[in-house]
Amino acid sequence: MKRNYIGGEWVDSPNHSSNINPSDTHDIIGQYARADAAQLRDAVAAAQDAFPVWSVSTPQQRFDALDAIGSEILTRRAELGDLLAREEGKTLPEAIGEVSRAGQIFKFFAGEALRIPGELLGSVRPGVGVEITREPIGVVGIITPWNFPIAIPAWKIAPALAYGNCVVIKPADLVPGSAWALSEIISRSGLPRGVFNLIMGRGADVGAVLLEDPRVTAITFTGSIATGQSIARACAARMAKFQLEMGGKNPMVVLDDADIDTAVSCAVQSAFYSTGQRCTASSRIIVTEGIHDRFVTSMVERMRHISVGNAREQGIEMGPVVDASQLAQDLDYIAIAQAEGGHLAFGGRPLEYETPGFYLQPTLFTETTNAMRINREEVFGPIANVVRARNYDEALTMANDTQFGLSAGIATTSLKHATHFKRHAQAGMVMVNLPTAGVDYHVPFGGRKGSSYGAREQGRYAAEFYTTVKTSYTLA
Ligand code: NAD
């Protein structure tokens, strides 16, 4: 039984949840505590009590803790990757890659803790000096989704601690195992009691209580738009600082002059890797007339060779969908796309495998329009839709015609179009001849429009959210 971590102690809860392997539903990974509101408040109290000490800790103390956490994650990447693949359904190489990324993020922010910058300026008044410093903000509440169960907790916890804040994290109830394993590593990293706290449980039970607690200064959230909107309302009502990373409907444009192999490889990776369950996945493939038919033929041919199966087996390219309700949602959207007049070019059906799980064929619709629901709403499954465009200008207009703005990709050999797209795509991240998903750990991550709200995450831009700026004046 895996317990919550509150004020430096492992604490049991009255209720538990079963963590189930989506590649083999007979395989129960473990029982995880489900905290109640009182335990959540205990964790916030512990974090608040620890803040006066941690907020003035030295850069060396912060470096030592974060560096040790990063080293252990990297040393155990194969084992932690297997746990991740087992609970979330990502393939083993993808899962080990995600774990490595989590380790590298801790290493990066260990370094950042040593170089928190300030500024010294002369005043406009004689004899006065001006000093601009960054200070920690207090207790940070972290709420994370199931689809990156170790990387997203890492990219929120590491900067929070590096900049001197205390943490209460509530990971996704569906997939708590990786966050628990990360917390266990953090619990042995030498942090003072209460600096880091783990509360597992349902969003409606403990997540909502975290939002409303006046001792929690800031909330960082990644998840769906509906939850993000309710978090925005709760935080704004009590003037808490908040940051939201939400959904996407990321376009991938393929132009007539694209290298066909590059275009197909980018589209397959964007749409089907991680079973399409990535906020940066591309499900709208906007293809210009001259290459359209060739692209569709090559895409379907490539899709025939995608091996779907148990995420932990060698050679599997696409694991299962995460659970029964996500599978039902994917199948609903497949029916909607057909009813709206999309042509099912490949896939569309659930698959049986030796082990019972939530397997679905990679699915491609053609002859879709950008106005169809399948191209407007986030599905979060291995389903992609081809939209035909007359030329680059129409493709760009369609790419931007969405409420979202996380990532946008283009396959082209034209410097002119690549340069124009980088400037005019309405997205936080733009990819040229690369998949829409798959980003570095040392540069900013985030979107615009309905996809994101507030300061960017990751890289040194993370300081915007996890610190507050002070301007001090001194008359010498
Ligand atoms: P979700 O919104 O259902 O849940 C996310 C987290 O919020 C979970 O921990 C959940 O327990 C919690 N929660 C739910 N209701 C709450 C409430 N009322 N108060 C407080 N917390 C609450 O999202 P999900 O299904 O876990 O994740 C999938 C979504 O995440 C997709 O929309 C995807 O696009 C998005 N996502 C975005 C990014 C990004 O960086 N933009 C990255 C990964 C995933």
Short mmCIF file of C-alpha atoms and ligand atoms in Angstrom, two decimals:
data_model
loop_
_atom_site.label_atom_id
_atom_site.label_comp_id
_atom_site.label_asym_id
_atom_site.label_seq_id
_atom_site.Cartn_x
_atom_site.Cartn_y
_atom_site.Cartn_z
CA MET A 1 0.00 0.00 0.00
CA LYS A 2 1.44 3.35 -1.05
CA ARG A 3 0.80 6.19 1.38
CA ASN A 4 0.76 9.97 1.22
CA TYR A 5 3.76 12.00 2.33
CA ILE A 6 2.86 14.76 4.77
CA GLY A 7 5.28 16.83 6.86
CA GLY A 8 8.07 14.26 6.44
CA GLU A 9 5.90 11.21 7.39
CA TRP A 10 4.24 8.51 5.30
CA VAL A 11 0.57 8.66 6.24
CA ASP A 12 -2.20 6.17 5.40
CA SER A 13 -5.68 7.24 4.32
CA PRO A 14 -9.11 5.74 4.95
CA ASN A 15 -9.67 5.09 1.22
CA HIS A 16 -7.51 3.58 -1.52
CA SER A 17 -7.52 3.25 -5.28
CA SER A 18 -6.26 0.41 -7.48
CA ASN A 19 -3.67 1.32 -10.11
CA ILE A 20 -4.54 -0.87 -13.13
CA ASN A 21 -2.30 -1.73 -16.09
CA PRO A 22 -4.11 -0.63 -19.28
CA SER A 23 -2.15 -3.23 -21.31
CA ASP A 24 -3.36 -6.02 -19.01
CA THR A 25 -6.32 -5.25 -16.80
CA HIS A 26 -5.69 -8.39 -14.69
CA ASP A 27 -2.46 -6.75 -13.52
CA ILE A 28 -3.06 -4.53 -10.47
CA ILE A 29 0.10 -2.49 -9.91
CA GLY A 30 -0.79 -1.54 -6.36
CA GLN A 31 -3.11 0.16 -3.93
CA TYR A 32 -2.63 3.90 -3.50
CA ALA A 33 -3.98 5.99 -0.63
CA ARG A 34 -6.76 8.45 -1.37
CA ALA A 35 -6.36 11.39 0.99
CA ASP A 36 -9.26 13.30 2.49
CA ALA A 37 -9.64 17.05 2.95
CA ALA A 38 -8.18 16.98 6.49
CA GLN A 39 -4.97 15.35 5.24
CA LEU A 40 -4.71 17.89 2.46
CA ARG A 41 -4.94 20.67 5.03
CA ASP A 42 -2.27 18.96 7.16
CA ALA A 43 0.04 18.91 4.13
CA VAL A 44 -0.56 22.62 3.47
CA ALA A 45 0.12 23.40 7.14
CA ALA A 46 3.39 21.43 6.99
CA ALA A 47 4.44 23.28 3.85
CA GLN A 48 3.58 26.62 5.39
CA ASP A 49 5.57 25.80 8.55
CA ALA A 50 8.61 24.77 6.46
CA PHE A 51 8.59 27.88 4.27
CA PRO A 52 10.46 30.31 6.58
CA VAL A 53 13.46 27.98 6.66
CA TRP A 54 13.44 26.75 3.04
CA SER A 55 12.81 30.19 1.56
CA VAL A 56 16.21 31.34 2.91
CA SER A 57 18.07 28.08 2.21
CA THR A 58 21.36 28.48 0.38
CA PRO A 59 21.78 27.79 -3.33
CA GLN A 60 24.08 24.92 -2.32
CA GLN A 61 21.38 23.23 -0.20
CA ARG A 62 18.91 23.45 -3.07
CA PHE A 63 21.47 22.26 -5.61
CA ASP A 64 22.41 19.26 -3.46
CA ALA A 65 18.81 18.08 -3.03
CA LEU A 66 17.78 18.58 -6.67
CA ASP A 67 20.99 17.09 -8.04
CA ALA A 68 20.61 13.99 -5.84
CA ILE A 69 17.00 13.55 -7.00
CA GLY A 70 18.03 13.89 -10.65
CA SER A 71 20.89 11.40 -10.25
CA GLU A 72 18.71 8.74 -8.66
CA ILE A 73 16.00 9.12 -11.32
CA LEU A 74 18.58 8.73 -14.09
CA THR A 75 20.24 5.73 -12.43
CA ARG A 76 16.86 4.00 -12.07
CA ARG A 77 15.47 5.05 -15.47
CA ALA A 78 14.87 1.49 -16.73
CA GLU A 79 12.96 0.42 -13.60
CA LEU A 80 10.97 3.67 -13.36
CA GLY A 81 10.31 3.54 -17.10
CA ASP A 82 8.88 0.06 -16.74
CA LEU A 83 6.55 1.27 -13.96
CA LEU A 84 5.45 4.18 -16.15
CA ALA A 85 4.78 1.94 -19.17
CA ARG A 86 2.90 -0.46 -16.91
CA GLU A 87 0.56 2.13 -15.37
CA GLU A 88 0.07 4.55 -18.29
CA GLY A 89 0.45 2.39 -21.39
CA LYS A 90 3.26 4.28 -23.12
CA THR A 91 5.77 1.99 -24.86
CA LEU A 92 8.93 1.19 -22.92
CA PRO A 93 11.24 3.42 -25.02
CA GLU A 94 8.80 6.33 -24.64
CA ALA A 95 8.45 5.69 -20.92
CA ILE A 96 12.21 5.46 -20.32
CA GLY A 97 12.59 8.65 -22.37
CA GLU A 98 10.06 10.41 -20.14
CA VAL A 99 11.85 9.25 -16.99
CA SER A 100 15.19 10.47 -18.37
CA ARG A 101 13.63 13.80 -19.08
CA ALA A 102 12.40 14.02 -15.47
CA GLY A 103 15.96 13.35 -14.24
CA GLN A 104 17.42 15.95 -16.59
CA ILE A 105 14.87 18.52 -15.44
CA PHE A 106 15.99 18.08 -11.82
CA LYS A 107 19.62 18.45 -12.93
CA PHE A 108 18.78 21.59 -14.91
CA PHE A 109 17.01 23.24 -11.97
CA ALA A 110 19.80 22.18 -9.59
CA GLY A 111 21.99 24.42 -11.77
CA GLU A 112 19.39 27.18 -11.89
CA ALA A 113 19.31 27.26 -8.06
CA LEU A 114 22.97 28.36 -8.20
CA ARG A 115 22.33 31.25 -10.57
CA ILE A 116 19.14 33.00 -9.49
CA PRO A 117 19.79 36.43 -10.96
CA GLY A 118 19.09 39.95 -9.77
CA GLU A 119 19.76 43.42 -11.16
CA LEU A 120 21.47 46.53 -9.83
CA LEU A 121 20.47 49.84 -11.38
CA GLY A 122 21.22 53.45 -10.65
CA SER A 123 18.25 55.48 -9.44
CA VAL A 124 16.94 58.55 -11.21
CA ARG A 125 17.44 60.23 -7.80
CA PRO A 126 20.95 61.23 -6.68
CA GLY A 127 22.70 58.92 -4.19
CA VAL A 128 20.07 56.21 -4.43
CA GLY A 129 20.69 52.65 -5.63
CA VAL A 130 18.03 50.27 -6.94
CA GLU A 131 18.19 46.52 -6.45
CA ILE A 132 15.82 44.08 -8.14
CA THR A 133 15.65 40.60 -6.60
CA ARG A 134 13.55 37.48 -7.02
CA GLU A 135 11.99 35.87 -3.95
CA PRO A 136 10.05 32.62 -3.54
CA ILE A 137 6.27 32.92 -3.52
CA GLY A 138 5.35 30.53 -0.69
CA VAL A 139 3.36 27.28 -0.78
CA VAL A 140 2.82 26.07 -4.34
CA GLY A 141 -0.06 23.67 -5.08
CA ILE A 142 0.69 21.36 -8.02
CA ILE A 143 -2.06 19.49 -9.90
CA THR A 144 -1.00 17.12 -12.70
CA PRO A 145 -2.64 14.90 -15.37
CA TRP A 146 -2.17 11.19 -16.08
CA ASN A 147 -0.48 11.35 -19.49
CA PHE A 148 3.04 12.39 -18.36
CA PRO A 149 2.99 10.90 -14.86
CA ILE A 150 6.63 11.66 -13.99
CA ALA A 151 7.79 14.43 -16.37
CA ILE A 152 5.01 16.90 -15.55
CA PRO A 153 5.38 16.48 -11.75
CA ALA A 154 9.16 16.92 -12.29
CA TRP A 155 8.85 20.08 -14.36
CA LYS A 156 6.69 21.68 -11.67
CA ILE A 157 8.34 20.35 -8.47
CA ALA A 158 11.95 21.04 -9.54
CA PRO A 159 11.58 24.80 -10.24
CA ALA A 160 9.28 25.25 -7.23
CA LEU A 161 12.01 23.89 -4.92
CA ALA A 162 14.92 25.51 -6.79
CA TYR A 163 13.44 28.97 -6.24
CA GLY A 164 12.80 28.32 -2.51
CA ASN A 165 9.11 27.39 -2.41
CA CYS A 166 7.37 24.58 -0.52
CA VAL A 167 5.19 22.10 -2.38
CA VAL A 168 1.96 20.16 -2.08
CA ILE A 169 1.46 17.98 -5.15
CA LYS A 170 -1.76 16.22 -6.12
CA PRO A 171 -1.01 13.90 -9.05
CA ALA A 172 -3.64 12.29 -11.29
CA ASP A 173 -5.74 9.76 -9.42
CA LEU A 174 -5.76 7.40 -12.42
CA VAL A 175 -1.96 7.01 -12.64
CA PRO A 176 -0.36 7.74 -9.24
CA GLY A 177 2.52 5.22 -9.31
CA SER A 178 5.23 7.28 -11.00
CA ALA A 179 4.46 10.35 -8.89
CA TRP A 180 4.62 8.19 -5.78
CA ALA A 181 8.01 6.74 -6.84
CA LEU A 182 9.31 10.25 -7.53
CA SER A 183 8.05 11.41 -4.12
CA GLU A 184 9.81 8.51 -2.43
CA ILE A 185 13.08 9.62 -4.05
CA ILE A 186 12.44 13.23 -3.01
CA SER A 187 11.72 12.07 0.59
CA ARG A 188 15.37 10.86 0.84
CA SER A 189 17.00 13.90 -0.74
CA GLY A 190 17.75 15.81 2.46
CA LEU A 191 14.97 18.40 2.20
CA PRO A 192 13.73 19.71 5.58
CA ARG A 193 10.42 18.17 6.78
CA GLY A 194 7.36 19.75 5.19
CA VAL A 195 9.14 21.31 2.21
CA PHE A 196 7.68 18.63 -0.06
CA ASN A 197 4.31 16.90 0.42
CA LEU A 198 2.41 14.34 -1.67
CA ILE A 199 -1.37 14.10 -1.51
CA MET A 200 -2.95 11.44 -3.72
CA GLY A 201 -6.69 11.51 -4.30
CA ARG A 202 -9.53 12.61 -6.50
CA GLY A 203 -9.63 16.05 -8.05
CA ALA A 204 -13.09 16.76 -6.73
CA ASP A 205 -12.16 15.64 -3.18
CA VAL A 206 -8.69 17.02 -2.50
CA GLY A 207 -7.82 19.04 -5.63
CA ALA A 208 -10.70 21.41 -5.03
CA VAL A 209 -9.70 21.86 -1.35
CA LEU A 210 -6.13 22.73 -2.40
CA LEU A 211 -7.48 25.49 -4.66
CA GLU A 212 -9.46 27.10 -1.89
CA ASP A 213 -6.89 27.00 0.90
CA PRO A 214 -5.76 30.60 1.53
CA ARG A 215 -2.31 29.37 2.67
CA VAL A 216 -1.59 28.11 -0.86
CA THR A 217 -0.10 31.12 -2.63
CA ALA A 218 0.02 29.73 -6.15
CA ILE A 219 -1.44 26.89 -8.20
CA THR A 220 0.23 25.32 -11.22
CA PHE A 221 -2.06 23.03 -13.21
CA THR A 222 -1.79 20.82 -16.27
CA GLY A 223 -4.88 19.00 -17.48
CA SER A 224 -8.10 19.44 -19.40
CA ILE A 225 -9.70 22.72 -20.37
CA ALA A 226 -12.84 22.14 -18.31
CA THR A 227 -10.84 21.58 -15.11
CA GLY A 228 -8.48 24.45 -16.00
CA GLN A 229 -11.40 26.84 -16.29
CA SER A 230 -12.75 25.86 -12.88
CA ILE A 231 -9.24 26.29 -11.42
CA ALA A 232 -9.00 29.77 -12.95
CA ARG A 233 -12.29 30.77 -11.34
CA ALA A 234 -11.29 29.41 -7.91
CA CYS A 235 -7.85 31.08 -7.98
CA ALA A 236 -9.11 34.41 -9.28
CA ALA A 237 -11.78 34.49 -6.57
CA ARG A 238 -9.11 34.56 -3.86
CA MET A 239 -6.39 36.29 -5.95
CA ALA A 240 -4.00 33.33 -5.93
CA LYS A 241 -1.33 33.26 -8.63
CA PHE A 242 -2.02 30.55 -11.20
CA GLN A 243 -0.67 28.95 -14.33
CA LEU A 244 -2.64 26.60 -16.60
CA GLU A 245 -1.45 24.22 -19.33
CA MET A 246 -4.40 22.60 -21.07
CA GLY A 247 -5.47 20.98 -24.29
CA GLY A 248 -4.52 21.28 -27.92
CA LYS A 249 -5.77 20.66 -31.45
CA ASN A 250 -2.37 21.06 -33.00
CA PRO A 251 -2.12 21.48 -36.77
CA MET A 252 0.54 19.79 -38.87
CA VAL A 253 0.79 21.41 -42.32
CA VAL A 254 2.22 19.43 -45.25
CA LEU A 255 3.13 21.52 -48.30
CA ASP A 256 3.55 20.38 -51.92
CA ASP A 257 7.33 20.85 -51.67
CA ALA A 258 7.69 18.67 -48.53
CA ASP A 259 9.96 15.64 -48.47
CA ILE A 260 7.30 12.91 -48.38
CA ASP A 261 9.19 10.63 -45.98
CA THR A 262 9.78 13.49 -43.55
CA ALA A 263 6.13 14.51 -43.77
CA VAL A 264 4.80 10.99 -43.13
CA SER A 265 7.27 10.33 -40.33
CA CYS A 266 6.36 13.63 -38.62
CA ALA A 267 2.63 12.97 -39.01
CA VAL A 268 2.83 9.40 -37.68
CA GLN A 269 4.89 10.42 -34.66
CA SER A 270 2.70 13.46 -33.96
CA ALA A 271 -0.57 11.58 -34.22
CA PHE A 272 0.09 8.08 -32.88
CA TYR A 273 3.12 8.00 -30.59
CA SER A 274 2.11 7.83 -26.94
CA THR A 275 -1.20 6.58 -28.39
CA GLY A 276 -2.04 10.17 -29.39
CA GLN A 277 -2.43 11.03 -25.71
CA ARG A 278 -0.24 14.10 -25.70
CA CYS A 279 -1.32 17.71 -25.43
CA THR A 280 1.15 18.41 -28.27
CA ALA A 281 -0.13 15.55 -30.48
CA SER A 282 -1.30 16.52 -33.94
CA SER A 283 -4.70 15.33 -35.04
CA ARG A 284 -5.27 17.92 -37.80
CA ILE A 285 -3.08 17.21 -40.81
CA ILE A 286 -3.57 20.00 -43.33
CA VAL A 287 -2.23 18.95 -46.72
CA THR A 288 -1.98 21.02 -49.91
CA GLU A 289 -3.52 19.74 -53.17
CA GLY A 290 -0.36 18.78 -55.07
CA ILE A 291 0.88 16.29 -52.48
CA HIS A 292 -2.44 15.26 -50.90
CA ASP A 293 -3.06 11.90 -52.61
CA ARG A 294 0.57 10.79 -52.42
CA PHE A 295 0.70 11.74 -48.75
CA VAL A 296 -2.49 9.82 -47.89
CA THR A 297 -1.29 6.69 -49.73
CA SER A 298 2.10 6.76 -47.94
CA MET A 299 0.49 7.48 -44.60
CA VAL A 300 -1.90 4.54 -44.85
CA GLU A 301 0.95 2.28 -45.97
CA ARG A 302 3.05 3.37 -42.97
CA MET A 303 0.09 2.89 -40.59
CA ARG A 304 -0.32 -0.74 -41.67
CA HIS A 305 3.07 -1.40 -40.03
CA ILE A 306 2.42 0.28 -36.68
CA SER A 307 2.53 -2.57 -34.17
CA VAL A 308 -0.08 -2.08 -31.44
CA GLY A 309 0.17 -4.11 -28.26
CA ASN A 310 1.28 -4.52 -24.67
CA ALA A 311 3.31 -1.40 -23.86
CA ARG A 312 6.02 -3.35 -22.03
CA GLU A 313 6.82 -5.73 -24.89
CA GLN A 314 9.76 -5.23 -27.24
CA GLY A 315 8.98 -3.93 -30.72
CA ILE A 316 5.60 -2.40 -29.84
CA GLU A 317 5.18 1.02 -31.42
CA MET A 318 1.84 1.99 -29.90
CA GLY A 319 0.47 0.93 -26.52
CA PRO A 320 -3.16 0.91 -25.37
CA VAL A 321 -5.42 3.83 -24.54
CA VAL A 322 -5.22 4.69 -20.83
CA ASP A 323 -8.60 3.39 -19.60
CA ALA A 324 -12.11 2.33 -20.54
CA SER A 325 -13.62 5.80 -20.47
CA GLN A 326 -10.89 7.25 -22.74
CA LEU A 327 -11.45 4.34 -25.16
CA ALA A 328 -15.20 5.02 -25.14
CA GLN A 329 -14.49 8.71 -25.87
CA ASP A 330 -12.20 7.79 -28.79
CA LEU A 331 -14.82 5.44 -30.26
CA ASP A 332 -17.51 8.14 -29.88
CA TYR A 333 -15.38 10.57 -31.88
CA ILE A 334 -14.77 7.94 -34.56
CA ALA A 335 -18.55 7.59 -34.91
CA ILE A 336 -18.97 11.38 -34.94
CA ALA A 337 -16.35 11.77 -37.69
CA GLN A 338 -18.12 9.18 -39.83
CA ALA A 339 -21.51 10.78 -39.23
CA GLU A 340 -20.07 14.17 -40.24
CA GLY A 341 -18.88 12.73 -43.58
CA GLY A 342 -15.21 11.92 -42.88
CA HIS A 343 -13.83 9.00 -44.88
CA LEU A 344 -12.31 6.30 -42.70
CA ALA A 345 -9.04 5.62 -44.54
CA PHE A 346 -7.52 3.36 -41.88
CA GLY A 347 -8.32 1.84 -38.47
CA GLY A 348 -11.30 2.80 -36.36
CA ARG A 349 -11.73 -0.42 -34.40
CA PRO A 350 -10.70 -1.69 -30.95
CA LEU A 351 -8.17 -4.51 -31.01
CA GLU A 352 -7.88 -7.72 -29.01
CA TYR A 353 -4.49 -8.77 -27.68
CA GLU A 354 -3.23 -11.74 -25.60
CA THR A 355 -3.57 -9.62 -22.47
CA PRO A 356 -6.92 -7.83 -21.99
CA GLY A 357 -6.48 -4.07 -22.41
CA PHE A 358 -7.80 -0.91 -24.04
CA TYR A 359 -6.31 -1.36 -27.51
CA LEU A 360 -7.39 0.74 -30.48
CA GLN A 361 -6.15 0.81 -34.07
CA PRO A 362 -4.35 3.97 -35.17
CA THR A 363 -7.06 5.73 -37.13
CA LEU A 364 -6.99 8.10 -40.10
CA PHE A 365 -9.84 10.08 -41.56
CA THR A 366 -9.56 11.83 -44.92
CA GLU A 367 -11.89 14.26 -46.72
CA THR A 368 -12.55 16.11 -43.46
CA THR A 369 -13.10 19.84 -43.11
CA ASN A 370 -11.73 22.12 -40.45
CA ALA A 371 -15.30 22.86 -39.34
CA MET A 372 -16.04 19.26 -38.28
CA ARG A 373 -16.13 18.48 -34.55
CA ILE A 374 -13.32 15.96 -35.05
CA ASN A 375 -11.12 18.90 -36.07
CA ARG A 376 -12.33 21.34 -33.42
CA GLU A 377 -12.42 19.33 -30.17
CA GLU A 378 -9.55 17.60 -28.42
CA VAL A 379 -10.07 13.81 -28.66
CA PHE A 380 -6.88 12.66 -26.90
CA GLY A 381 -6.54 9.38 -28.76
CA PRO A 382 -4.75 7.86 -31.79
CA ILE A 383 -7.02 9.51 -34.34
CA ALA A 384 -5.83 11.91 -37.06
CA ASN A 385 -7.74 13.71 -39.79
CA VAL A 386 -6.51 14.97 -43.14
CA VAL A 387 -7.85 18.32 -44.32
CA ARG A 388 -7.24 19.40 -47.92
CA ALA A 389 -5.95 22.95 -48.56
CA ARG A 390 -5.58 24.76 -51.90
CA ASN A 391 -2.25 26.41 -51.04
CA TYR A 392 0.01 27.59 -48.20
CA ASP A 393 -2.12 30.63 -47.38
CA GLU A 394 -5.26 28.56 -46.95
CA ALA A 395 -3.33 25.96 -44.93
CA LEU A 396 -2.04 28.66 -42.56
CA THR A 397 -5.51 30.16 -42.15
CA MET A 398 -6.93 26.73 -41.29
CA ALA A 399 -4.02 25.94 -38.94
CA ASN A 400 -4.84 29.09 -36.97
CA ASP A 401 -8.62 28.59 -37.10
CA THR A 402 -8.92 26.90 -33.71
CA GLN A 403 -9.55 27.88 -30.10
CA PHE A 404 -6.21 26.25 -29.18
CA GLY A 405 -2.59 27.38 -29.63
CA LEU A 406 -0.11 24.95 -28.12
CA SER A 407 2.05 23.53 -30.92
CA ALA A 408 2.01 23.81 -34.73
CA GLY A 409 4.12 21.95 -37.29
CA ILE A 410 4.99 22.29 -40.95
CA ALA A 411 6.71 19.93 -43.40
CA THR A 412 8.29 21.94 -46.22
CA THR A 413 11.60 22.42 -48.05
CA SER A 414 10.81 26.10 -48.62
CA LEU A 415 12.75 28.52 -46.42
CA LYS A 416 10.24 31.22 -47.31
CA HIS A 417 7.23 29.22 -46.08
CA ALA A 418 9.05 27.85 -43.04
CA THR A 419 10.06 31.37 -41.99
CA HIS A 420 6.58 32.75 -42.59
CA PHE A 421 4.98 29.88 -40.65
CA LYS A 422 7.31 30.34 -37.67
CA ARG A 423 6.24 33.98 -37.51
CA HIS A 424 2.50 33.59 -38.18
CA ALA A 425 1.46 30.27 -36.60
CA GLN A 426 -0.63 31.19 -33.55
CA ALA A 427 1.01 28.71 -31.20
CA GLY A 428 3.44 28.71 -28.31
CA MET A 429 5.71 26.19 -30.06
CA VAL A 430 6.41 25.78 -33.78
CA MET A 431 8.10 22.77 -35.40
CA VAL A 432 9.63 22.78 -38.89
CA ASN A 433 10.14 19.29 -40.39
CA LEU A 434 9.70 17.87 -36.89
CA PRO A 435 6.73 16.26 -35.10
CA THR A 436 4.46 18.65 -33.17
CA ALA A 437 5.27 16.70 -30.00
CA GLY A 438 8.71 16.13 -28.48
CA VAL A 439 10.42 19.12 -26.89
CA ASP A 440 13.66 19.92 -25.09
CA TYR A 441 13.79 20.23 -21.30
CA HIS A 442 15.83 23.45 -21.03
CA VAL A 443 13.64 25.87 -23.01
CA PRO A 444 10.16 27.29 -22.43
CA PHE A 445 7.10 25.10 -22.92
CA GLY A 446 3.55 26.36 -23.29
CA GLY A 447 0.94 27.79 -25.59
CA ARG A 448 -1.45 30.61 -26.21
CA LYS A 449 -5.18 31.12 -26.86
CA GLY A 450 -7.26 28.44 -25.10
CA SER A 451 -4.30 26.11 -24.49
CA SER A 452 -2.44 27.97 -21.77
CA TYR A 453 -2.78 30.74 -19.25
CA GLY A 454 -0.10 32.54 -17.28
CA ALA A 455 3.67 32.29 -17.26
CA ARG A 456 5.58 29.74 -19.35
CA GLU A 457 6.92 26.54 -17.82
CA GLN A 458 10.46 25.13 -18.02
CA GLY A 459 13.83 26.58 -18.84
CA ARG A 460 14.80 29.77 -17.07
CA TYR A 461 11.37 31.22 -17.96
CA ALA A 462 10.01 29.09 -15.08
CA ALA A 463 11.29 31.80 -12.70
CA GLU A 464 8.39 34.04 -13.77
CA PHE A 465 5.88 31.80 -12.06
CA TYR A 466 7.85 30.48 -9.09
CA THR A 467 9.25 33.81 -7.89
CA THR A 468 8.00 37.28 -7.14
CA VAL A 469 10.05 40.37 -7.93
CA LYS A 470 11.13 42.87 -5.27
CA THR A 471 12.51 46.36 -6.01
CA SER A 472 14.58 47.83 -3.13
CA TYR A 473 15.86 51.43 -2.95
CA THR A 474 18.83 52.44 -0.77
CA LEU A 475 20.09 55.94 -0.03
CA ALA A 476 23.78 55.48 0.64
P1 NAD B 1 -8.05 16.46 -15.91
O1 NAD B 1 -8.33 17.90 -16.07
O2 NAD B 1 -9.19 15.51 -15.84
O3 NAD B 1 -7.23 16.20 -14.56
C1 NAD B 1 -6.01 16.87 -14.32
C2 NAD B 1 -5.80 16.96 -12.82
O4 NAD B 1 -6.79 17.83 -12.24
C3 NAD B 1 -5.94 15.62 -12.09
O5 NAD B 1 -4.96 15.54 -11.07
C4 NAD B 1 -7.32 15.72 -11.49
O6 NAD B 1 -7.50 14.91 -10.35
C5 NAD B 1 -7.39 17.19 -11.14
N1 NAD B 1 -8.75 17.72 -10.96
C6 NAD B 1 -9.89 17.29 -11.56
N2 NAD B 1 -10.95 18.03 -11.13
C7 NAD B 1 -10.45 18.94 -10.25
C8 NAD B 1 -11.04 19.97 -9.48
N3 NAD B 1 -12.35 20.23 -9.51
N4 NAD B 1 -10.24 20.71 -8.68
C9 NAD B 1 -8.92 20.48 -8.63
N5 NAD B 1 -8.30 19.51 -9.34
C10 NAD B 1 -9.06 18.74 -10.14
O7 NAD B 1 -7.03 16.06 -17.08
P2 NAD B 1 -6.46 14.59 -17.43
O8 NAD B 1 -7.57 13.82 -18.07
O9 NAD B 1 -5.74 14.02 -16.26
O10 NAD B 1 -5.34 14.95 -18.52
C11 NAD B 1 -5.59 15.07 -19.88
C12 NAD B 1 -5.64 16.54 -20.27
O11 NAD B 1 -4.41 17.18 -19.92
C13 NAD B 1 -5.77 16.76 -21.77
O12 NAD B 1 -6.73 17.77 -22.02
C14 NAD B 1 -4.39 17.24 -22.20
O13 NAD B 1 -4.36 18.03 -23.35
C15 NAD B 1 -3.95 17.98 -21.00
N6 NAD B 1 -2.49 18.12 -20.96
C16 NAD B 1 -1.95 19.35 -21.22
C17 NAD B 1 -0.56 19.52 -21.22
C18 NAD B 1 0.04 20.87 -21.49
O14 NAD B 1 1.16 21.11 -21.06
N7 NAD B 1 -0.65 21.77 -22.17
C19 NAD B 1 0.27 18.43 -20.94
C20 NAD B 1 -0.31 17.20 -20.70
C21 NAD B 1 -1.71 17.06 -20.69
#
